[in-house]
Short mmCIF file of C-alpha atoms and ligand atoms in Angstrom, two decimals:
data_model
loop_
_atom_site.label_atom_id
_atom_site.label_comp_id
_atom_site.label_asym_id
_atom_site.label_seq_id
_atom_site.Cartn_x
_atom_site.Cartn_y
_atom_site.Cartn_z
CA MET A 1 29.74 -5.47 0.55
CA SER A 2 27.30 -3.61 2.88
CA LYS A 3 25.80 -5.21 5.27
CA THR A 4 22.72 -3.49 5.75
CA PHE A 5 19.42 -5.51 6.30
CA VAL A 6 15.75 -3.64 5.85
CA PHE A 7 12.57 -5.15 7.90
CA LYS A 8 9.08 -3.72 7.55
CA PHE A 9 6.29 -4.59 9.64
CA GLY A 10 2.84 -3.71 8.66
CA GLY A 11 -0.14 -2.46 10.32
CA ALA A 12 -1.03 -5.88 11.76
CA SER A 13 2.07 -6.50 13.56
CA VAL A 14 1.51 -3.08 15.29
CA LYS A 15 -2.22 -3.52 15.80
CA ASP A 16 -1.81 -3.58 19.83
CA ALA A 17 0.04 -3.79 22.80
CA ASP A 18 0.61 -7.77 22.46
CA SER A 19 1.14 -7.69 18.64
CA ILE A 20 4.25 -5.08 20.15
CA LYS A 21 5.27 -6.92 22.52
CA ASN A 22 5.55 -9.67 20.31
CA LEU A 23 7.18 -7.78 17.42
CA SER A 24 9.62 -6.38 19.74
CA GLU A 25 10.61 -10.36 20.49
CA ILE A 26 11.42 -10.70 17.04
CA LEU A 27 13.47 -7.96 17.45
CA PHE A 28 15.23 -8.60 20.16
CA ASN A 29 17.52 -11.45 18.78
CA ARG A 30 18.15 -10.15 15.69
CA LEU A 31 18.35 -6.44 16.73
CA ARG A 32 22.01 -5.08 15.59
CA ASN A 33 23.41 -1.86 14.01
CA GLN A 34 22.98 -1.50 10.12
CA LEU A 35 19.06 -2.88 10.65
CA VAL A 36 16.19 -0.49 8.83
CA ILE A 37 13.14 -1.10 10.50
CA VAL A 38 9.93 0.36 8.49
CA ILE A 39 6.61 0.71 10.14
CA SER A 40 3.16 1.27 9.30
CA ALA A 41 0.59 3.23 10.61
CA MET A 42 -1.36 0.85 13.89
CA GLY A 43 -4.33 -1.24 12.67
CA LYS A 44 -6.63 0.33 10.68
CA THR A 45 -5.28 4.11 11.46
CA THR A 46 -4.97 4.78 7.87
CA ASN A 47 -8.77 4.12 6.98
CA LEU A 48 -9.34 6.01 10.33
CA LEU A 49 -7.76 9.26 8.96
CA GLU A 50 -9.22 9.09 5.92
CA GLU A 51 -12.59 8.94 7.49
CA ILE A 52 -11.69 11.90 9.48
CA LEU A 53 -10.92 13.59 5.81
CA LEU A 54 -14.01 12.62 4.57
CA ASN A 55 -16.05 13.81 7.55
CA LYS A 56 -14.59 17.10 7.34
CA TYR A 57 -14.81 17.46 3.23
CA ARG A 58 -18.49 17.11 3.79
CA HIS A 59 -18.75 19.33 7.24
CA LYS A 60 -19.53 16.48 9.10
CA ASP A 61 -18.32 16.04 12.89
CA PHE A 62 -14.84 14.17 13.45
CA SER A 63 -14.09 14.88 16.75
CA SER A 64 -14.99 11.02 17.51
CA ASN A 65 -12.91 10.41 15.06
CA ILE A 66 -10.34 12.72 16.66
CA THR A 67 -10.94 10.79 20.12
CA ILE A 68 -11.17 7.52 18.57
CA LEU A 69 -7.62 7.97 16.82
CA LYS A 70 -6.42 9.13 20.37
CA SER A 71 -7.68 7.09 22.45
CA TYR A 72 -6.10 3.36 20.63
CA HIS A 73 -2.81 4.86 20.54
CA ILE A 74 -2.82 5.96 24.37
CA ASP A 75 -4.31 3.16 25.25
CA ILE A 76 -1.68 0.73 23.74
CA CYS A 77 0.74 2.90 25.27
CA LYS A 78 -0.57 2.69 28.58
CA GLU A 79 -0.40 -1.47 28.27
CA LEU A 80 3.27 -0.88 27.03
CA PHE A 81 4.84 2.18 29.06
CA ASP A 82 5.25 3.41 33.09
CA GLU A 83 2.66 6.26 33.03
CA ASN A 84 5.73 8.95 33.58
CA SER A 85 7.30 7.52 29.99
CA SER A 86 8.11 10.42 27.73
CA ILE A 87 6.01 8.73 24.93
CA PHE A 88 2.69 10.30 26.34
CA PRO A 89 3.82 13.59 25.46
CA ILE A 90 5.14 12.47 22.17
CA VAL A 91 2.12 10.83 21.32
CA SER A 92 -0.21 14.14 22.42
CA ASN A 93 2.10 16.28 20.72
CA LEU A 94 1.81 14.23 17.41
CA ILE A 95 -2.07 14.53 17.59
CA THR A 96 -2.14 18.50 18.67
CA GLN A 97 0.08 18.42 15.47
CA LEU A 98 -2.46 16.87 13.45
CA GLU A 99 -5.24 18.75 14.67
CA LYS A 100 -3.65 21.64 13.82
CA GLN A 101 -3.51 20.61 10.08
CA LEU A 102 -7.52 19.61 10.24
CA GLU A 103 -7.95 23.37 10.81
CA ARG A 104 -7.19 24.42 7.54
CA GLU A 105 -9.65 24.70 4.82
CA LEU A 106 -10.00 21.68 2.43
CA THR A 107 -11.66 21.65 -1.12
CA LYS A 108 -11.96 19.48 -3.80
CA GLU A 109 -8.83 21.22 -5.28
CA ASN A 110 -6.19 20.75 -2.47
CA TYR A 111 -7.56 17.45 -1.37
CA ASP A 112 -4.81 15.36 -2.29
CA TYR A 113 -2.41 17.41 -0.78
CA PHE A 114 -4.31 18.14 2.15
CA TYR A 115 -4.60 14.12 2.55
CA ASP A 116 -0.84 13.53 2.59
CA GLN A 117 -0.20 16.14 5.35
CA VAL A 118 -2.99 14.48 7.80
CA VAL A 119 -2.69 10.54 6.71
CA CYS A 120 1.39 10.82 7.45
CA TYR A 121 0.42 10.76 11.30
CA GLY A 122 -0.48 7.11 11.49
CA GLU A 123 3.21 6.46 10.47
CA LEU A 124 4.54 9.05 12.36
CA LEU A 125 2.95 7.80 16.14
CA SER A 126 3.40 4.06 15.13
CA SER A 127 7.16 4.19 14.65
CA LYS A 128 7.92 6.92 17.53
CA ILE A 129 5.81 4.30 19.69
CA LEU A 130 7.85 1.07 18.99
CA GLN A 131 11.44 3.19 19.10
CA GLU A 132 10.35 4.44 22.39
CA TYR A 133 9.22 0.68 23.58
CA LEU A 134 12.36 -0.84 22.65
CA CYS A 135 14.45 1.66 24.41
CA SER A 136 11.92 1.13 27.57
CA GLN A 137 13.14 -2.15 27.33
CA GLY A 138 17.02 -1.49 27.13
CA TYR A 139 17.12 -1.60 23.29
CA ILE A 140 18.86 1.16 22.00
CA SER A 141 17.55 2.40 18.39
CA LEU A 142 17.57 5.66 16.63
CA TRP A 143 14.19 6.99 14.90
CA GLN A 144 14.37 8.73 12.02
CA ASP A 145 11.69 10.73 10.20
CA ALA A 146 11.32 9.05 6.70
CA ARG A 147 10.05 12.68 4.99
CA GLU A 148 14.58 13.67 5.44
CA ILE A 149 15.34 10.73 3.38
CA ILE A 150 12.30 10.05 1.31
CA ALA A 151 12.59 12.72 -1.27
CA THR A 152 9.35 12.73 -3.83
CA ASP A 153 7.64 15.22 -6.52
CA ASP A 154 4.38 16.94 -5.44
CA ASN A 155 2.45 14.39 -7.01
CA TYR A 156 0.25 13.74 -3.53
CA ARG A 157 -1.08 10.43 -2.61
CA PHE A 158 1.17 8.53 -5.35
CA ALA A 159 4.12 10.87 -5.18
CA LYS A 160 6.83 9.62 -7.29
CA VAL A 161 10.71 8.87 -5.70
CA ASN A 162 13.28 11.47 -6.31
CA TRP A 163 16.05 8.56 -6.21
CA GLU A 164 19.33 10.67 -6.66
CA GLU A 165 18.35 12.73 -3.70
CA THR A 166 16.91 9.87 -1.37
CA LYS A 167 20.41 8.47 -2.17
CA THR A 168 21.96 11.13 -0.92
CA ASN A 169 19.67 11.32 1.90
CA CYS A 170 20.57 8.00 2.80
CA ARG A 171 24.53 8.40 2.55
CA GLN A 172 24.31 11.48 4.64
CA GLN A 173 21.73 11.18 7.59
CA LEU A 174 20.58 7.77 7.55
CA VAL A 175 23.81 5.60 6.92
CA PRO A 176 26.10 6.99 9.90
CA LYS A 177 23.33 6.19 11.91
CA LEU A 178 22.94 2.77 11.10
CA GLN A 179 26.81 2.21 11.73
CA LYS A 180 26.18 2.43 15.42
CA PHE A 181 22.08 1.15 15.96
CA PRO A 182 19.09 0.28 14.20
CA VAL A 183 17.23 2.80 13.06
CA ILE A 184 13.21 2.71 13.38
CA ILE A 185 11.57 4.80 10.43
CA PRO A 186 8.25 5.69 9.47
CA GLY A 187 6.89 3.81 6.16
CA PHE A 188 4.62 5.14 3.38
CA ILE A 189 5.69 8.92 3.81
CA GLY A 190 8.28 10.86 2.32
CA ARG A 191 8.64 14.96 1.27
CA THR A 192 8.57 17.46 -1.65
CA SER A 193 11.46 19.57 -1.93
CA THR A 194 9.52 22.76 -0.72
CA GLY A 195 9.00 20.78 2.69
CA ASN A 196 5.39 19.15 2.17
CA SER A 197 4.90 16.05 3.56
CA THR A 198 3.41 12.98 0.80
CA THR A 199 2.62 9.78 0.61
CA LEU A 200 3.38 6.76 -1.66
CA GLY A 201 0.20 5.39 -2.03
CA ARG A 202 -2.08 3.01 0.32
CA GLU A 203 0.05 -0.01 1.41
CA GLY A 204 2.95 1.99 0.53
CA SER A 205 5.42 1.15 3.38
CA ASP A 206 6.46 -1.96 1.88
CA PHE A 207 7.93 0.26 -1.10
CA SER A 208 9.27 2.58 1.36
CA ALA A 209 11.00 -0.58 2.75
CA ALA A 210 12.38 -1.13 -1.33
CA VAL A 211 13.79 2.13 -1.70
CA LEU A 212 15.54 2.25 1.50
CA ALA A 213 16.91 -1.00 0.19
CA SER A 214 18.01 -0.02 -3.24
CA CYS A 215 19.54 3.33 -1.87
CA LEU A 216 21.57 1.48 0.59
CA ASN A 217 22.31 -1.23 -1.58
CA ALA A 218 21.30 -3.64 1.43
CA GLN A 219 22.06 -7.42 1.72
CA SER A 220 18.29 -7.91 1.74
CA VAL A 221 14.44 -7.04 2.66
CA THR A 222 12.29 -8.91 5.24
CA ILE A 223 8.81 -7.87 5.00
CA TRP A 224 6.91 -9.56 8.33
CA LYS A 225 3.15 -10.57 7.71
CA ASP A 226 0.46 -11.95 9.31
CA VAL A 227 0.57 -15.16 6.41
CA PRO A 228 3.45 -17.51 6.64
CA GLY A 229 4.86 -16.02 3.09
CA VAL A 230 3.08 -15.41 -0.65
CA LEU A 231 0.39 -17.97 -0.97
CA ASN A 232 -1.39 -19.34 -4.32
CA ALA A 233 -4.75 -17.37 -2.79
CA ASP A 234 -5.45 -15.66 0.28
CA PRO A 235 -5.93 -17.86 2.75
CA LYS A 236 -8.89 -15.36 4.63
CA ARG A 237 -10.90 -16.19 1.65
CA PHE A 238 -9.96 -19.83 0.10
CA SER A 239 -8.85 -22.84 1.91
CA ASP A 240 -5.93 -25.54 1.08
CA THR A 241 -3.78 -22.81 -0.20
CA ILE A 242 -0.16 -23.71 -1.26
CA LYS A 243 2.89 -21.63 0.11
CA PHE A 244 5.88 -21.19 -2.50
CA ASP A 245 9.34 -21.28 -0.89
CA GLU A 246 10.30 -19.13 -3.71
CA LEU A 247 9.24 -17.23 -6.11
CA ASP A 248 11.22 -15.54 -9.45
CA TYR A 249 10.53 -11.75 -9.03
CA HIS A 250 8.36 -11.20 -12.21
CA GLU A 251 6.01 -13.85 -10.98
CA ALA A 252 5.61 -12.21 -7.79
CA ALA A 253 4.87 -9.00 -9.41
CA GLU A 254 2.53 -10.58 -11.84
CA LEU A 255 0.87 -11.33 -8.87
CA THR A 256 1.07 -7.75 -6.95
CA TYR A 257 0.07 -6.33 -10.19
CA TYR A 258 -3.59 -8.66 -10.25
CA GLY A 259 -3.77 -7.27 -6.60
CA ALA A 260 -2.47 -9.91 -4.61
CA SER A 261 -2.01 -7.96 -1.42
CA VAL A 262 0.67 -9.55 0.01
CA ILE A 263 3.08 -7.01 -1.17
CA HIS A 264 2.96 -4.05 -2.73
CA PRO A 265 2.90 -4.02 -6.40
CA LYS A 266 6.03 -1.12 -6.46
CA THR A 267 7.94 -3.45 -3.84
CA ILE A 268 9.92 -5.88 -6.72
CA LYS A 269 11.20 -3.39 -9.04
CA PRO A 270 13.94 -1.60 -7.65
CA LEU A 271 14.67 -4.51 -5.95
CA ALA A 272 15.11 -6.60 -8.63
CA ASN A 273 17.11 -4.05 -10.36
CA ALA A 274 19.35 -4.31 -7.47
CA GLY A 275 19.34 -8.36 -7.27
CA ILE A 276 18.39 -7.64 -3.46
CA PRO A 277 16.43 -10.71 -2.47
CA LEU A 278 13.22 -10.15 -0.55
CA PHE A 279 11.79 -12.12 2.01
CA VAL A 280 8.06 -12.87 3.42
CA LYS A 281 7.39 -14.42 6.56
CA SER A 282 5.22 -14.95 9.52
CA PHE A 283 5.87 -12.57 12.27
CA LEU A 284 2.99 -15.02 14.05
CA LYS A 285 6.02 -17.94 13.51
CA PRO A 286 9.38 -16.13 12.98
CA GLU A 287 11.29 -19.57 12.71
CA GLU A 288 9.53 -20.56 9.55
CA GLU A 289 11.29 -20.26 6.12
CA GLY A 290 8.86 -18.17 4.61
CA THR A 291 9.06 -17.09 0.62
CA LYS A 292 12.24 -15.66 -1.14
CA ILE A 293 11.86 -14.00 -3.67
CA HIS A 294 15.01 -13.71 -6.01
CA HIS A 295 16.16 -14.28 -9.30
CA THR A 296 15.26 -17.60 -10.26
CA ASP A 297 14.24 -19.81 -13.23
CA LYS A 298 12.04 -22.33 -11.21
CA ASN A 299 8.79 -22.00 -12.94
CA ASN A 300 5.73 -22.80 -10.44
CA ASN A 301 2.98 -23.05 -13.14
CA ILE A 302 0.56 -23.50 -9.73
CA PRO A 303 -2.66 -21.61 -10.19
CA CYS A 304 -3.12 -18.76 -8.34
CA ILE A 305 -6.00 -16.95 -7.48
CA VAL A 306 -6.07 -12.83 -6.73
CA VAL A 307 -9.28 -10.90 -5.70
CA LYS A 308 -9.59 -7.10 -5.79
CA ASP A 309 -12.57 -5.63 -4.43
CA GLU A 310 -14.49 -2.52 -4.91
CA GLN A 311 -13.75 -2.43 -8.68
CA VAL A 312 -15.60 -0.13 -10.69
CA LEU A 313 -17.19 -1.08 -14.71
CA VAL A 314 -16.96 1.83 -16.44
CA SER A 315 -18.65 1.44 -20.12
CA PHE A 316 -17.86 3.91 -23.06
CA LYS A 317 -20.47 3.69 -26.13
CA VAL A 318 -19.27 5.38 -29.35
CA THR A 319 -22.00 7.96 -30.14
CA ASP A 320 -21.17 8.99 -33.76
CA PHE A 321 -22.20 5.47 -35.82
CA THR A 322 -18.47 4.75 -35.72
CA PHE A 323 -16.74 1.56 -34.61
CA VAL A 324 -14.51 1.62 -32.16
CA ASN A 325 -10.97 2.79 -33.61
CA GLU A 326 -7.98 3.54 -32.07
CA GLY A 327 -8.56 7.41 -31.41
CA HIS A 328 -11.05 6.59 -29.18
CA ILE A 329 -8.88 4.67 -27.34
CA GLN A 330 -6.12 7.25 -27.58
CA GLU A 331 -8.70 9.61 -25.81
CA ILE A 332 -9.74 7.40 -23.30
CA TYR A 333 -6.19 6.49 -22.03
CA GLN A 334 -5.09 10.06 -22.29
CA ALA A 335 -7.85 10.89 -19.79
CA LEU A 336 -7.16 7.80 -17.81
CA ASN A 337 -3.29 9.02 -17.43
CA ASP A 338 -4.03 12.64 -16.79
CA LEU A 339 -6.48 11.62 -13.85
CA LYS A 340 -3.25 8.63 -12.84
CA LEU A 341 -5.99 6.08 -13.15
CA LYS A 342 -5.08 2.71 -13.69
CA VAL A 343 -6.86 0.06 -15.79
CA ASN A 344 -7.13 -3.46 -14.50
CA VAL A 345 -8.98 -4.64 -17.22
CA PHE A 346 -9.68 -3.49 -20.61
CA GLN A 347 -12.12 -4.59 -23.45
CA THR A 348 -13.49 -3.62 -26.58
CA SER A 349 -15.98 -4.56 -28.62
CA ALA A 350 -17.48 -2.84 -32.05
CA ILE A 351 -19.13 -0.01 -30.53
CA SER A 352 -18.03 0.21 -26.99
CA ILE A 353 -14.93 0.14 -25.02
CA SER A 354 -14.95 -1.43 -21.30
CA LEU A 355 -12.54 -0.47 -18.27
CA VAL A 356 -12.33 -1.81 -14.71
CA ILE A 357 -10.92 0.41 -12.60
CA ASP A 358 -10.49 0.74 -8.93
CA ARG A 359 -12.52 2.89 -6.56
CA GLN A 360 -11.03 5.97 -5.52
CA GLU A 361 -13.04 9.38 -4.49
CA PHE A 362 -13.82 12.06 -7.28
CA LYS A 363 -11.98 10.24 -9.90
CA LEU A 364 -14.62 8.51 -11.56
CA GLU A 365 -16.87 11.92 -11.49
CA LYS A 366 -13.94 13.48 -13.21
CA LEU A 367 -13.45 11.11 -15.89
CA ILE A 368 -17.25 11.20 -16.87
CA GLN A 369 -16.78 15.16 -17.08
CA ARG A 370 -13.68 14.66 -19.22
CA LEU A 371 -15.14 12.35 -21.64
CA GLN A 372 -18.91 12.62 -21.85
CA ASP A 373 -19.19 14.47 -25.16
CA SER A 374 -17.62 11.79 -26.92
CA PHE A 375 -19.16 8.62 -25.51
CA GLN A 376 -22.31 7.63 -23.83
CA ILE A 377 -20.94 6.93 -20.47
CA ARG A 378 -22.10 4.34 -18.01
CA TYR A 379 -20.56 2.22 -14.86
CA ASN A 380 -21.04 -0.08 -12.01
CA GLU A 381 -19.67 0.14 -8.41
CA GLY A 382 -18.90 -2.69 -5.68
CA LEU A 383 -17.89 -5.52 -8.23
CA GLN A 384 -14.83 -7.46 -7.07
CA LEU A 385 -12.22 -9.03 -10.03
CA LEU A 386 -11.04 -12.29 -9.73
CA THR A 387 -7.88 -13.48 -11.51
CA ILE A 388 -6.57 -16.94 -11.89
CA LYS A 389 -3.06 -17.11 -13.06
CA ASN A 390 -2.28 -20.52 -14.70
CA HIS A 391 -5.82 -21.81 -15.00
CA GLN A 392 -7.80 -24.83 -15.30
CA PRO A 393 -10.83 -25.31 -16.35
CA ALA A 394 -12.47 -26.84 -12.75
CA ILE A 395 -10.76 -23.59 -10.91
CA ILE A 396 -12.82 -21.57 -13.67
CA GLU A 397 -15.94 -23.24 -12.83
CA GLN A 398 -15.33 -23.51 -9.25
CA ILE A 399 -14.98 -19.67 -8.79
CA ILE A 400 -17.68 -18.77 -11.36
CA GLN A 401 -20.38 -20.91 -9.89
CA GLY A 402 -23.43 -19.00 -8.69
CA LYS A 403 -21.71 -15.83 -9.62
CA GLU A 404 -23.15 -12.42 -11.49
CA VAL A 405 -20.56 -12.17 -14.27
CA MET A 406 -20.32 -8.77 -15.64
CA LEU A 407 -17.04 -9.70 -17.84
CA GLU A 408 -14.60 -12.42 -18.48
CA GLN A 409 -11.81 -12.28 -20.15
CA ILE A 410 -9.00 -15.59 -21.08
CA THR A 411 -5.65 -15.73 -22.06
CA ARG A 412 -3.37 -18.59 -22.40
CA THR A 413 -2.26 -18.02 -18.64
CA THR A 414 -4.42 -15.78 -17.45
CA PHE A 415 -8.10 -15.56 -16.54
CA GLN A 416 -10.07 -12.65 -15.37
CA VAL A 417 -13.77 -12.40 -14.11
CA LEU A 418 -15.49 -9.43 -12.66
CA HIS A 419 -18.58 -9.97 -11.09
CA LYS A 420 -21.19 -8.57 -8.78
CA PRO A 421 -20.73 -9.98 -5.17
CA VAL A 422 -23.52 -11.16 -3.28
CA LEU A 423 -23.91 -8.98 0.00
CA ALA A 424 -23.97 -10.87 3.18
N1 LIG B 501 -0.60 3.07 6.43
C1 LIG B 501 -0.57 2.75 5.22
C2 LIG B 501 -1.95 2.21 4.68
O1 LIG B 501 -2.39 1.47 5.54
C3 LIG B 501 0.86 2.31 4.78
C4 LIG B 501 0.97 0.89 4.85
O2 LIG B 501 0.19 0.65 5.55
O3 LIG B 501 1.72 0.48 4.03
O4 LIG B 501 -2.10 2.27 3.11
MG1 MG B 502 -1.36 -0.45 6.78
#
């Protein structure tokens, strides 16, 4: 049986020099061959890279963003390394490559492609820095470019994994390295067959870890977070949260679908299919148990609250004096599918269809363009979607109190409310 283990550390666990030292301490007594360590970009680097792209697209000056990106990484390195360390030319080199990418023309048409060629540098930088740091502390680990392993299609920003090729790459390139040393690998990124960088969707490093674990038939995956495990609500937003000691794959998947950001939604499926347990543990309290997600009959029935921000409510009114029918729904779903937009809530009435979707650059505009001849379309942005699984009347009452409700939906197990948050 394979003895491979996969660890994944997110942006918060590498956000500054102290965090990297803490991460290394967690690793020191756990480092071994057959360990894959998947790393996200440091702190909010991906957001910063997105900002650079938007500024470039709007023909605004982004040089100050580049300076921030550069000094953020270099300052962390200064705290971690000697001044002669080889990390400094490595970081400078990666940033020069990034600047080269940004010299090219960016248009609405090539935006997603361009995004992936630029945004991948966040993970390239963080993984290189961590690997060099471990080596400087006397712990040998190897670095592996994820783009040589994770093969994808060219659906930029939401690339789909080519499992067969990824498995072959794992066997040929990763396994031989793992037999000798732990391997550090950037999360979130992959590559097309033509050699372009791709990304797997925001927060996609969890999914990278799951893909690698599945292809390597690993023993387990551990996602290290700044929370003690999977909780029934986000502790940054709610008090009195409860930690789950264990959760069934189905239940965990459902929570991620509603927006529980503790795990990326695509992470569960490959692990559940392969029966690989997923542990969610705290990098602040690494000795504590965390949550184990696996096949279990145990039903929690604990109310869970999930919050999703930046939601858009779009309503489509039928204009031809008919009622909403299958044809209308089909037309809307076809457009959503073509634009790769996921619906978070769907509701119909006699003459209109309402949808809740995530806000995504340009997508709403394209959706409206596509459907404006068939429907009268209205939309509201900046909304928040609250989902309660295993709802109870008292919790619903507490949650909707004082809120400007735009839409509500209730089933036996799930209550959802879309509202306009009051700006602080
Ligand atoms: N750095 C990427 C993001 O922030 C991927 C990840 O963190 O998992 O979306
Ligand atoms: Mg991140």
